[in-house]
mmCIF file of C-alpha atoms and ligand atoms in Angstrom:
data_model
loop_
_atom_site.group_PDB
_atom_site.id
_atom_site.type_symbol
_atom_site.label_atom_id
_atom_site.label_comp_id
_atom_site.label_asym_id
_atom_site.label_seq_id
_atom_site.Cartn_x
_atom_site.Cartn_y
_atom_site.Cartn_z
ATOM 1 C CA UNK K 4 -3.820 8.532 34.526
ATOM 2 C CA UNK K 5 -2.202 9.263 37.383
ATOM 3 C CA UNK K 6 1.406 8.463 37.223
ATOM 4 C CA UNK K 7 3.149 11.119 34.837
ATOM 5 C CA UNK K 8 6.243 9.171 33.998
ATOM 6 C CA UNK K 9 4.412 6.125 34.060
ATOM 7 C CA UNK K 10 2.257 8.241 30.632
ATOM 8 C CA UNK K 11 4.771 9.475 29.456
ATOM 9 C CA UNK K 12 6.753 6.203 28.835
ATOM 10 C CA UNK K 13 4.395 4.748 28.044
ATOM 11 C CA UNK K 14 3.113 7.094 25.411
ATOM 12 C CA UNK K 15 6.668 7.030 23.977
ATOM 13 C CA UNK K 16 5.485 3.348 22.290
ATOM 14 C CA UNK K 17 2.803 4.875 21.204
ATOM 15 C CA UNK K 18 4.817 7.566 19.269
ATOM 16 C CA UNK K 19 6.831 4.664 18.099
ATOM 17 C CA UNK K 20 3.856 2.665 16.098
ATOM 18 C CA UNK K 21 3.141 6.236 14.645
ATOM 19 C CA UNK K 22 6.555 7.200 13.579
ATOM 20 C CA UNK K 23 6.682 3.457 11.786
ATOM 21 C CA UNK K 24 3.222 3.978 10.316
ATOM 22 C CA UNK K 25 4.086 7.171 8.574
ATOM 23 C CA UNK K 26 7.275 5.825 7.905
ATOM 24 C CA UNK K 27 5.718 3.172 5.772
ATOM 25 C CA UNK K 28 3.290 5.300 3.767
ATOM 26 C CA UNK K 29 5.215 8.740 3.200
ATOM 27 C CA UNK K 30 6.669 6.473 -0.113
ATOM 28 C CA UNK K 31 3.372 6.304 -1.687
ATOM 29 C CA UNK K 32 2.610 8.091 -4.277
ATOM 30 C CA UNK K 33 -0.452 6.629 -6.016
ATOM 31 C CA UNK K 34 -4.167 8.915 -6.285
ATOM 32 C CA UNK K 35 -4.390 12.236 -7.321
ATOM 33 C CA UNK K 36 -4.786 15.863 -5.733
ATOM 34 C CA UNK K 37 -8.821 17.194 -6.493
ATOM 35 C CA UNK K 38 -9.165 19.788 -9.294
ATOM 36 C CA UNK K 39 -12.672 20.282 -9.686
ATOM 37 C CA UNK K 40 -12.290 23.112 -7.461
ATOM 38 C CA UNK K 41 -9.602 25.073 -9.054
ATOM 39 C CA UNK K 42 -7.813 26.435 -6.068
ATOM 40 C CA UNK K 43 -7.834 22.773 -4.328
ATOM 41 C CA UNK K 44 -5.235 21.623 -7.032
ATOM 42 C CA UNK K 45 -2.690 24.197 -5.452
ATOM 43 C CA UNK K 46 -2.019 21.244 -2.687
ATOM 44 C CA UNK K 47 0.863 20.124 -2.537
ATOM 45 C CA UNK K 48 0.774 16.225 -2.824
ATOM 46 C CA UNK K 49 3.833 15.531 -0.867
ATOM 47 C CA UNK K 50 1.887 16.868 2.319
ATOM 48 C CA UNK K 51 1.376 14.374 4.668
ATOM 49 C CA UNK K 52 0.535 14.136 8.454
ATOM 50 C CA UNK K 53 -0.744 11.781 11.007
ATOM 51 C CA UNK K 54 -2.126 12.879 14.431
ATOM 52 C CA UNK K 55 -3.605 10.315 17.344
ATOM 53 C CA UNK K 56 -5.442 12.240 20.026
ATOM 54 C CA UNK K 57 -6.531 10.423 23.334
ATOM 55 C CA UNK K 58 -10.194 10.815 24.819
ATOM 56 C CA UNK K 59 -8.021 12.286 27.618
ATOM 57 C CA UNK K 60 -6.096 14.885 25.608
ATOM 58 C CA UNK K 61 -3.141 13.536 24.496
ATOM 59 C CA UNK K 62 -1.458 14.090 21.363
ATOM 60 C CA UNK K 63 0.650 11.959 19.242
ATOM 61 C CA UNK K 64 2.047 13.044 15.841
ATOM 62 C CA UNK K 65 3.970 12.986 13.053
ATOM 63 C CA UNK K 66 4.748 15.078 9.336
ATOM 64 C CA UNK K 67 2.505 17.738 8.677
ATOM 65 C CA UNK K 68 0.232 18.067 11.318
ATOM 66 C CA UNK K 69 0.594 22.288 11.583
ATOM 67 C CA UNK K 70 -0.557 22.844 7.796
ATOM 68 C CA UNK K 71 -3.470 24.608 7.121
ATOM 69 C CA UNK K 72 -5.980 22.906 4.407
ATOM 70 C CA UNK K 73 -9.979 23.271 4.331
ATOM 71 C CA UNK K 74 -12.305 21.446 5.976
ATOM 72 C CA UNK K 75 -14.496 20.109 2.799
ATOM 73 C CA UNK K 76 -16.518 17.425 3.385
ATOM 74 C CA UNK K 77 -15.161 16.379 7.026
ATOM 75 C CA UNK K 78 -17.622 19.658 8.211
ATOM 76 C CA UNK K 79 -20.550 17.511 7.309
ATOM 77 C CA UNK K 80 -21.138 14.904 9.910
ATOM 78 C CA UNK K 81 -20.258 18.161 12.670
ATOM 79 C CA UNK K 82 -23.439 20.266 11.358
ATOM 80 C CA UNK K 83 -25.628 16.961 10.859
ATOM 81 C CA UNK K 84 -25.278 17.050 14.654
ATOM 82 C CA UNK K 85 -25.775 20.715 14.842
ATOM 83 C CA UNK K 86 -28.878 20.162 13.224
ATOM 84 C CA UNK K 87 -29.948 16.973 15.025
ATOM 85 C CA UNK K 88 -29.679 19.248 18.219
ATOM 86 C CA UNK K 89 -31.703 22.134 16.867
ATOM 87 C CA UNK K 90 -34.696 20.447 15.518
ATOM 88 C CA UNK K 91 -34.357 16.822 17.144
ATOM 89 C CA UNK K 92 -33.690 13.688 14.840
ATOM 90 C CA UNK K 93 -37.233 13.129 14.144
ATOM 91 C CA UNK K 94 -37.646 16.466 12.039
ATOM 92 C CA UNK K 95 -34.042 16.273 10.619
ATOM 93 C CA UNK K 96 -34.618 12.740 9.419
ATOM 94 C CA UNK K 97 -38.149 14.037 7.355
ATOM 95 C CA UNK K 98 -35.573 15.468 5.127
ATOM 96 C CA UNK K 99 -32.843 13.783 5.066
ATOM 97 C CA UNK K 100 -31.855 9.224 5.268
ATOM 98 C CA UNK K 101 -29.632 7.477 7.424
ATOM 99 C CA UNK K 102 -29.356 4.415 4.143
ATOM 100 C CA UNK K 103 -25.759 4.631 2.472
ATOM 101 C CA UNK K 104 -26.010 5.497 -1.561
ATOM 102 C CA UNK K 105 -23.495 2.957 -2.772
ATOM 103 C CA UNK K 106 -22.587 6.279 -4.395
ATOM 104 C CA UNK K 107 -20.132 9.064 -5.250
ATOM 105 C CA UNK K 108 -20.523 11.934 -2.946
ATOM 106 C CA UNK K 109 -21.796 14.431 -5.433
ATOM 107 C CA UNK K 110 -24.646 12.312 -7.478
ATOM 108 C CA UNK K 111 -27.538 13.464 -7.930
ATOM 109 C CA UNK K 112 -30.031 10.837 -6.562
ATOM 110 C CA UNK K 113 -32.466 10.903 -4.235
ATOM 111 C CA UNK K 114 -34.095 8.230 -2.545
ATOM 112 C CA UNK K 115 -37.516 6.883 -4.159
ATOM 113 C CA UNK K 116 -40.761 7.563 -2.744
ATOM 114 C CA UNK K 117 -39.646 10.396 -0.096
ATOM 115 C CA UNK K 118 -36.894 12.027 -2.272
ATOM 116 C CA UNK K 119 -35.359 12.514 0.571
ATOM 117 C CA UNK K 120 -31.345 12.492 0.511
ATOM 118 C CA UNK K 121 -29.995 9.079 1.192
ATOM 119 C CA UNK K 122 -27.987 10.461 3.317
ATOM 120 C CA UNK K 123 -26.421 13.571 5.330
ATOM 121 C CA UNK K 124 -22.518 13.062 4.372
ATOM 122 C CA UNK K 125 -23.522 12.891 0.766
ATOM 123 C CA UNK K 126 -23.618 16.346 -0.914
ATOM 124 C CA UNK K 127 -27.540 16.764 -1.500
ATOM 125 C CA UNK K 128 -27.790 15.748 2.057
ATOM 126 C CA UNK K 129 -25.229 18.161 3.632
ATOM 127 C CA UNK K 130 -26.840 20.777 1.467
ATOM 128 C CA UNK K 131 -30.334 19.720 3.175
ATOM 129 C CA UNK K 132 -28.733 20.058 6.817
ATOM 130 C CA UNK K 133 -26.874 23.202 6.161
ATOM 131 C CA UNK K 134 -30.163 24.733 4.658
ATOM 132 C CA UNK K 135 -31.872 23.744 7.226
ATOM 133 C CA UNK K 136 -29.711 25.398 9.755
ATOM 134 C CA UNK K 137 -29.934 28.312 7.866
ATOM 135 C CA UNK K 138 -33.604 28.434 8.180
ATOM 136 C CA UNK K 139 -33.079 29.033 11.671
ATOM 137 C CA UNK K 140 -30.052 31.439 11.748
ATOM 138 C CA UNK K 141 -30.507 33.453 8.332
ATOM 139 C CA UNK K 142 -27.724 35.649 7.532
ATOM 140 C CA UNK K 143 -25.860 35.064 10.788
ATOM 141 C CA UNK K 144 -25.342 31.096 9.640
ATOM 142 C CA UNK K 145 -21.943 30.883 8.974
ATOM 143 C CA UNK K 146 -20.888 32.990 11.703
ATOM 144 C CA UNK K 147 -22.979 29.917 14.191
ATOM 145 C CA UNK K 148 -21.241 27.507 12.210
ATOM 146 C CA UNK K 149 -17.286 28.787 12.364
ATOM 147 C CA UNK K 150 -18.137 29.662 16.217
ATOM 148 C CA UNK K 151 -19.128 25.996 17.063
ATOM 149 C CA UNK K 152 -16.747 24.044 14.687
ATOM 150 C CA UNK K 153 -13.938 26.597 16.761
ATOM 151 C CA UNK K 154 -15.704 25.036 20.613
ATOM 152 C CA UNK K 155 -15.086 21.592 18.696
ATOM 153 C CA UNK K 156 -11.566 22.282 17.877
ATOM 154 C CA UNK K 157 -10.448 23.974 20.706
ATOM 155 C CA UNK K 158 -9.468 27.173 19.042
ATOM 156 C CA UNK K 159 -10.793 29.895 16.663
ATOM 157 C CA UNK K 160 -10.870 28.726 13.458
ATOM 158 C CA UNK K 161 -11.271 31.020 10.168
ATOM 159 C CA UNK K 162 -12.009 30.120 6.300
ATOM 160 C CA UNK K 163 -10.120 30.725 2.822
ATOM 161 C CA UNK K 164 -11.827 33.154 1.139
ATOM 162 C CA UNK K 165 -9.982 31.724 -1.847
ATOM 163 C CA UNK K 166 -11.062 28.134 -1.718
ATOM 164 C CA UNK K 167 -14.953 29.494 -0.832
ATOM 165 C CA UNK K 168 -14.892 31.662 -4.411
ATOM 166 C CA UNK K 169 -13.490 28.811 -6.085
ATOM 167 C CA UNK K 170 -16.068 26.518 -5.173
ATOM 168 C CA UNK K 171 -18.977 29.140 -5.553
ATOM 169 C CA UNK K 172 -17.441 29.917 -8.870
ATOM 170 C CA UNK K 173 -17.530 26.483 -10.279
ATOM 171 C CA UNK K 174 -20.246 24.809 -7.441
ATOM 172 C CA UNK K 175 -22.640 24.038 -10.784
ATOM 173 C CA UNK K 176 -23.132 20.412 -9.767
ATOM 174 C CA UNK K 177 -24.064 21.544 -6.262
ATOM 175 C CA UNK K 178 -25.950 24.744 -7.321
ATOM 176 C CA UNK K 179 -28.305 21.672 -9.632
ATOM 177 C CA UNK K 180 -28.469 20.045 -6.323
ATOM 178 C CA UNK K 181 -29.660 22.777 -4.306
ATOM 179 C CA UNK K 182 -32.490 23.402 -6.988
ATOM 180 C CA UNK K 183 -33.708 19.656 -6.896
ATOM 181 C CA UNK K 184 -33.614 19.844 -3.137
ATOM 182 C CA UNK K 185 -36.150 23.204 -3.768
ATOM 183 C CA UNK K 186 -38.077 21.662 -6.311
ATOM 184 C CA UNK K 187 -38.893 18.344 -3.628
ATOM 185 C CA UNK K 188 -39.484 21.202 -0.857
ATOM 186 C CA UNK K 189 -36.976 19.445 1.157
ATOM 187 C CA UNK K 190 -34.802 23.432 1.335
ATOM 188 C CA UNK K 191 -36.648 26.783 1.623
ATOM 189 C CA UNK K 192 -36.884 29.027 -0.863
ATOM 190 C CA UNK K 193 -33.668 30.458 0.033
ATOM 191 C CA UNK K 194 -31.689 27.778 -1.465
ATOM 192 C CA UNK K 195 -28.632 29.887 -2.944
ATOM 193 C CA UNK K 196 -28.126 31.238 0.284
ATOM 194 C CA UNK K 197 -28.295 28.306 1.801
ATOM 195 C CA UNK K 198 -25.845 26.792 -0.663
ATOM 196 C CA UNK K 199 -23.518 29.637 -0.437
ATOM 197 C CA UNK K 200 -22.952 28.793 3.586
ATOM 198 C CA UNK K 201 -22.376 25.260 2.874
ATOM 199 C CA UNK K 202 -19.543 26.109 0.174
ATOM 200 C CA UNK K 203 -18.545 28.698 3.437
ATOM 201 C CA UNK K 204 -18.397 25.854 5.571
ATOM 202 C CA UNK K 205 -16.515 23.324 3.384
ATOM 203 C CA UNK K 206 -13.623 25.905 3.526
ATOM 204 C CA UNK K 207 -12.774 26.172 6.822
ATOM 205 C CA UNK K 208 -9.563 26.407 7.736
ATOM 206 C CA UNK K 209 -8.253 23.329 9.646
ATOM 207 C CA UNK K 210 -4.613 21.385 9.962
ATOM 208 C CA UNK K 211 -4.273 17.523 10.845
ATOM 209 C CA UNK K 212 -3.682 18.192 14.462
ATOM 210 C CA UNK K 213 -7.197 19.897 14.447
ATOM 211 C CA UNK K 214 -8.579 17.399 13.141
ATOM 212 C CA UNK K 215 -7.322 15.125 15.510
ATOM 213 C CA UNK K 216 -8.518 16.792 18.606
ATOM 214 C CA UNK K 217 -12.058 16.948 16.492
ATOM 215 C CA UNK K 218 -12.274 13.450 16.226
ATOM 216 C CA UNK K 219 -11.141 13.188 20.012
ATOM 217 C CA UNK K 220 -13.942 15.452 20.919
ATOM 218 C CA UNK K 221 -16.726 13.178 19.433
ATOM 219 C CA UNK K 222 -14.935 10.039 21.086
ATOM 220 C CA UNK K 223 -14.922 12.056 24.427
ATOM 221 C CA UNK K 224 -18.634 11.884 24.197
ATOM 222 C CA UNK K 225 -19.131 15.717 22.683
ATOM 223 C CA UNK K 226 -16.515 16.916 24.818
ATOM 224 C CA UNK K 227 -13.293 18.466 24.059
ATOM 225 C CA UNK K 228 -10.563 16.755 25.817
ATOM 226 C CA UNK K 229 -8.595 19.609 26.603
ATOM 227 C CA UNK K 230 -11.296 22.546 27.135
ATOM 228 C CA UNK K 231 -13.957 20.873 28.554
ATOM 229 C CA UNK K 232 -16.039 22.493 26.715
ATOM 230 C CA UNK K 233 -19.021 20.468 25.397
ATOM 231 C CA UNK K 234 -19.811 20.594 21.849
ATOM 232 C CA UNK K 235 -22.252 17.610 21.703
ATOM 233 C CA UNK K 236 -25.143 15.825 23.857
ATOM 234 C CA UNK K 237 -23.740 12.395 23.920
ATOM 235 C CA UNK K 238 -26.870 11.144 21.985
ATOM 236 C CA UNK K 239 -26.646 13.423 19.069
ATOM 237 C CA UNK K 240 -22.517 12.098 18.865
ATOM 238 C CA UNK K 241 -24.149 8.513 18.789
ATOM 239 C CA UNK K 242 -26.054 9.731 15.715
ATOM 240 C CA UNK K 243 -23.577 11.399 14.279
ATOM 241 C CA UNK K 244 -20.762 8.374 14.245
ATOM 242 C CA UNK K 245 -23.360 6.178 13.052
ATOM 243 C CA UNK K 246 -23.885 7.840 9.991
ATOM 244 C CA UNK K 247 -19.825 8.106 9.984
ATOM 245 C CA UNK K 248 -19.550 4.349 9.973
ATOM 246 C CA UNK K 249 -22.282 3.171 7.506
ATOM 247 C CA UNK K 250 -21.597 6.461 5.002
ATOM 248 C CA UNK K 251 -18.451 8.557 5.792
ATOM 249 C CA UNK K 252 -16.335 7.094 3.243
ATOM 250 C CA UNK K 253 -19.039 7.169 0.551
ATOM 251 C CA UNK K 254 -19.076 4.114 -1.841
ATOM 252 C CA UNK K 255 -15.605 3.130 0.086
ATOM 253 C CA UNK K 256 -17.689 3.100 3.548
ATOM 254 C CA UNK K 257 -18.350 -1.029 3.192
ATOM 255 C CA UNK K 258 -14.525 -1.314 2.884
ATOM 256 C CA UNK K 259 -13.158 1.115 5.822
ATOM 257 C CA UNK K 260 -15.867 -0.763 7.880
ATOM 258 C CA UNK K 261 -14.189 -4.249 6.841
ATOM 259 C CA UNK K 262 -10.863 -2.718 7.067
ATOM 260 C CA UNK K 263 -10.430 -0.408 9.218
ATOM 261 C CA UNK K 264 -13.747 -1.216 11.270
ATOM 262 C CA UNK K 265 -14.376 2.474 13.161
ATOM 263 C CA UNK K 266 -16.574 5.506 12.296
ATOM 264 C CA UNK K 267 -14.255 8.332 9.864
ATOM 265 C CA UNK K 268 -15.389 11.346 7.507
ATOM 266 C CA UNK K 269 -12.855 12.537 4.716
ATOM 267 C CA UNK K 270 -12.823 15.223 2.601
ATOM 268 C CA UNK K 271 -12.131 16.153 -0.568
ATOM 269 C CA UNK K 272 -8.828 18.266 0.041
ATOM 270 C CA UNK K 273 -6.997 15.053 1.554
ATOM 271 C CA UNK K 274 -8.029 15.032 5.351
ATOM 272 C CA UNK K 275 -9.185 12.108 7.213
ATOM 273 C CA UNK K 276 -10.875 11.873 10.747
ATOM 274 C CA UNK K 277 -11.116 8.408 12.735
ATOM 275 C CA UNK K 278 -13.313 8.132 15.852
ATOM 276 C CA UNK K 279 -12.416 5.123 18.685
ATOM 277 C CA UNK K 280 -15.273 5.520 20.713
ATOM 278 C CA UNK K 281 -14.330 6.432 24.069
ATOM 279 C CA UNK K 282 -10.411 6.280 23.222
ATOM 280 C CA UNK K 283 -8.750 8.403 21.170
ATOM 281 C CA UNK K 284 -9.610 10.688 17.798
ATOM 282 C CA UNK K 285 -7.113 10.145 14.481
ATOM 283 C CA UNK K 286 -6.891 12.812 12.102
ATOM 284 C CA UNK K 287 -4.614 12.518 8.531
ATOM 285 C CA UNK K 288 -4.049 14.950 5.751
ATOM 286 C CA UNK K 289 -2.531 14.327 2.332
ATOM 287 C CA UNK K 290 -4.269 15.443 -0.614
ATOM 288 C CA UNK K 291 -3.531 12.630 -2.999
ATOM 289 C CA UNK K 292 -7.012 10.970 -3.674
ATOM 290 C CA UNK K 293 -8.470 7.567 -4.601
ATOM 291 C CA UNK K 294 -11.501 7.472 -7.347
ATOM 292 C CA UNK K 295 -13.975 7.942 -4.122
ATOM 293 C CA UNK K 296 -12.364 11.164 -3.162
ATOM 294 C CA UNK K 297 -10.570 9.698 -0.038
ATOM 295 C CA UNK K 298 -7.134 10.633 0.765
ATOM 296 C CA UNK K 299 -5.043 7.087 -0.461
ATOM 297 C CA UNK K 300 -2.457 7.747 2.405
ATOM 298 C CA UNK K 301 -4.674 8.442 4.778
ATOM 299 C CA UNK K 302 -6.808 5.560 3.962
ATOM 300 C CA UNK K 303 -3.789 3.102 4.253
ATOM 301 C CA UNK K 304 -2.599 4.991 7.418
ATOM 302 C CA UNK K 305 -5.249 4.215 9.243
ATOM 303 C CA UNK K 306 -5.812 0.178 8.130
ATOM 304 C CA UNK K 307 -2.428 0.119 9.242
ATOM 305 C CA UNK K 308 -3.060 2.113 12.794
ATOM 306 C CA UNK K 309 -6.117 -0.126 13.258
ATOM 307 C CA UNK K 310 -4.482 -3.433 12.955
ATOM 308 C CA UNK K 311 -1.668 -2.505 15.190
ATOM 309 C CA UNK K 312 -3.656 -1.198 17.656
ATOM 310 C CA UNK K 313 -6.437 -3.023 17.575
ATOM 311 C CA UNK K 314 -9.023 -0.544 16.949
ATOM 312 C CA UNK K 315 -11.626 -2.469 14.592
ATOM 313 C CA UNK K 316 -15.006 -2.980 16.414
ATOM 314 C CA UNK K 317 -14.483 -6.523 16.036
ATOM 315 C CA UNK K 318 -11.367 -7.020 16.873
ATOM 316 C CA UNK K 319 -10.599 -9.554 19.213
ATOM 317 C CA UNK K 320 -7.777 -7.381 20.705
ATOM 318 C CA UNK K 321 -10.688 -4.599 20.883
ATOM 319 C CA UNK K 322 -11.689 -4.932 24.946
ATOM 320 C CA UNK K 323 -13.527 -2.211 25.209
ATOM 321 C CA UNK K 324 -11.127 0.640 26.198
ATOM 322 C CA UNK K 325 -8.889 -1.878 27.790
ATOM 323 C CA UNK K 326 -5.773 -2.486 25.167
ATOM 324 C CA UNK K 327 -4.950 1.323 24.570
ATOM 325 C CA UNK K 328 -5.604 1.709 28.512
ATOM 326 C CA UNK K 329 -2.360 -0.908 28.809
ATOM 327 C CA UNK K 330 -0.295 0.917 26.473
ATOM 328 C CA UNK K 331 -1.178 4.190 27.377
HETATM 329 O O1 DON P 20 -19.314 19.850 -2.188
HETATM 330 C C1 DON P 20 -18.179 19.630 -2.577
HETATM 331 O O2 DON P 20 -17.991 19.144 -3.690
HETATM 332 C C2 DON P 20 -16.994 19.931 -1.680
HETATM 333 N N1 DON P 20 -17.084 21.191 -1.089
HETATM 334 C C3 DON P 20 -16.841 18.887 -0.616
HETATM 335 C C4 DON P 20 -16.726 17.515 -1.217
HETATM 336 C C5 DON P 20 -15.897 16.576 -0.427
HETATM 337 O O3 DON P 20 -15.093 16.931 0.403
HETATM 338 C C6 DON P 20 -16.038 15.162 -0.796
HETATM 339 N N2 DON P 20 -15.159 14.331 -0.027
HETATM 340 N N3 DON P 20 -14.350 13.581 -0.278
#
């Protein structure tokens, strides 16, 4: 955009639909904050903040955007992409689907005939991903991991040691998953270790404005807005928010896609990310929770941001990049 006062007006009405948005939802109350991993019920469940970030770098926001809160499940469509980019989707897809489960993120189903995963933004399929990653990396995993989830932020980002022990203490569900994944050959032997990087990687340290520019990066095309700096090919992002949109809100995805109708991850700690291909990246935190482990606020946030913006796929005020173009 050319004309600065021309963006910045303009962006003032933008500021405006957010402000009324978060206006709207800060009363809500309903859902509640996750305990199965003790230190994640330390929330607090009155956090809540709303960030838009444009393909171009532009941030609107509002509430608690500066907050740090872990990463959790939102890390998993970022290393399915990793891994689609080390070993190429045909390998990645031998062990893990692209079919959504219809359900909860931490069952323990595989699909028939290949036992494969149903998909990678379901636990036993992150677990796959991450494993396999760590087939390739070994011991220095987690450091390739925090150093490319930083390029996709922008910044250096760090984990809570805290939140990791937690989750390693009481991880029995996932550490059963882990050993079914060994037991179909679809992890190496080192499975624990394996595990113990994806529990690493779930608690990395993010806050709602990161988030934000994350989801901008992946609807810049794999490129941060503000850096430059690309994180993805633009084929392996095509992959990546596919999977988002049939699967990233688990047995809630067929509703986001009638509701709010673009690609979005959450995670179990109350953050949201929204991808508008080509337009802008949404990220929400609130840790209050709905049965599927999406944050309620967030979820609501977002319908709302949708319909007044027209973001849905399908929505006839949807030209391509055209309507936020005229209000931006
Ligand atoms: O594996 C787990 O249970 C957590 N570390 C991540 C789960 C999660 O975020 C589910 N999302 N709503």
């Amino acid at each position: 955009m050319s004309d600065t006062s021309t963006a910045v007006a303009r962006g003032h009405e933008l500021q405006i639909l957010l402000d009324e948005a978060y206006e709207k939802f800060l009363p809500h109350r309903s859902g509640e904050v996750a305990t199965y991993i003790p230190e994640l019920s330390k929330a607090d469940p009155e956090t809540f903040g709303v960030c838009l970030a444009t393909a171009d770098g532009r941030t609107f926001e509002r509430g608690d955007c500066d907050r740090p809160f872990t990463i959790q499940s939102i890390s998993k469509p970022f290393t399915y992409g990793m891994a689609l980019e080390e070993f190429g989707p045909t390998k990645v897809f031998e062990h893990v689907g692209v079919e959504p489960s219809g359900d909860a993120f931490n069952s323990i189903e595989l699909q028939n005939i290949t036992n494969r995963p149903f998909n990678p933004m379901i636990n036993s399929g992150a677990i796959t991903v991450t494993a396999l990653l760590h087939a390739r990396y070994g011991n220095r995993t987690f450091e390739y991991l925090l150093d490319r989830f930083s390029v996709i932020a922008g910044r250096q980002l760090s984990f809570d040691r805290g939140v990791y022990e937690s989750e390693r203490r009481t991880g029995h569900r996932n550490r059963a998953i882990a050993h079914l994944l060994l037991n179909f050959g679809l992890v190496h032997e080192e499975a624990e270790a394996a595990l113990d990087v994806y529990f690493k990687q779930c608690s990395i340290l993010v806050t709602c404005r990161d988030l934000a520019m994350m989801a901008a990066t992946l609807s810049n095309m794999g490129r941060h807005p503000i850096t430059g700096r690309s994180a993805y090919t633009i084929t392996h992002v095509k992959d990546m928010l596919s999977i988002m949109f049939t699967c990233g809100m688990y047995d809630y995805s067929g509703q986001w896609a009638y509701r709010v109708g673009v690609p979005a991850k959450s995670g179990v700690s109350g953050g949201v990310i929204t991808v508008v291909n080509r337009q802008l990246g949404i990220g929400t935190y609130s840790p209050r929770l709905d049965p599927f482990g999406n944050s309620c606020r967030g979820t609501e946030v977002c319908v709302e941001l949708a319909s007044r913006l027209g973001l849905h796929v399908f929505d006839c005020l949807n030209l391509g990049s055209n309507f936020l173009e005229s209000i931006l």
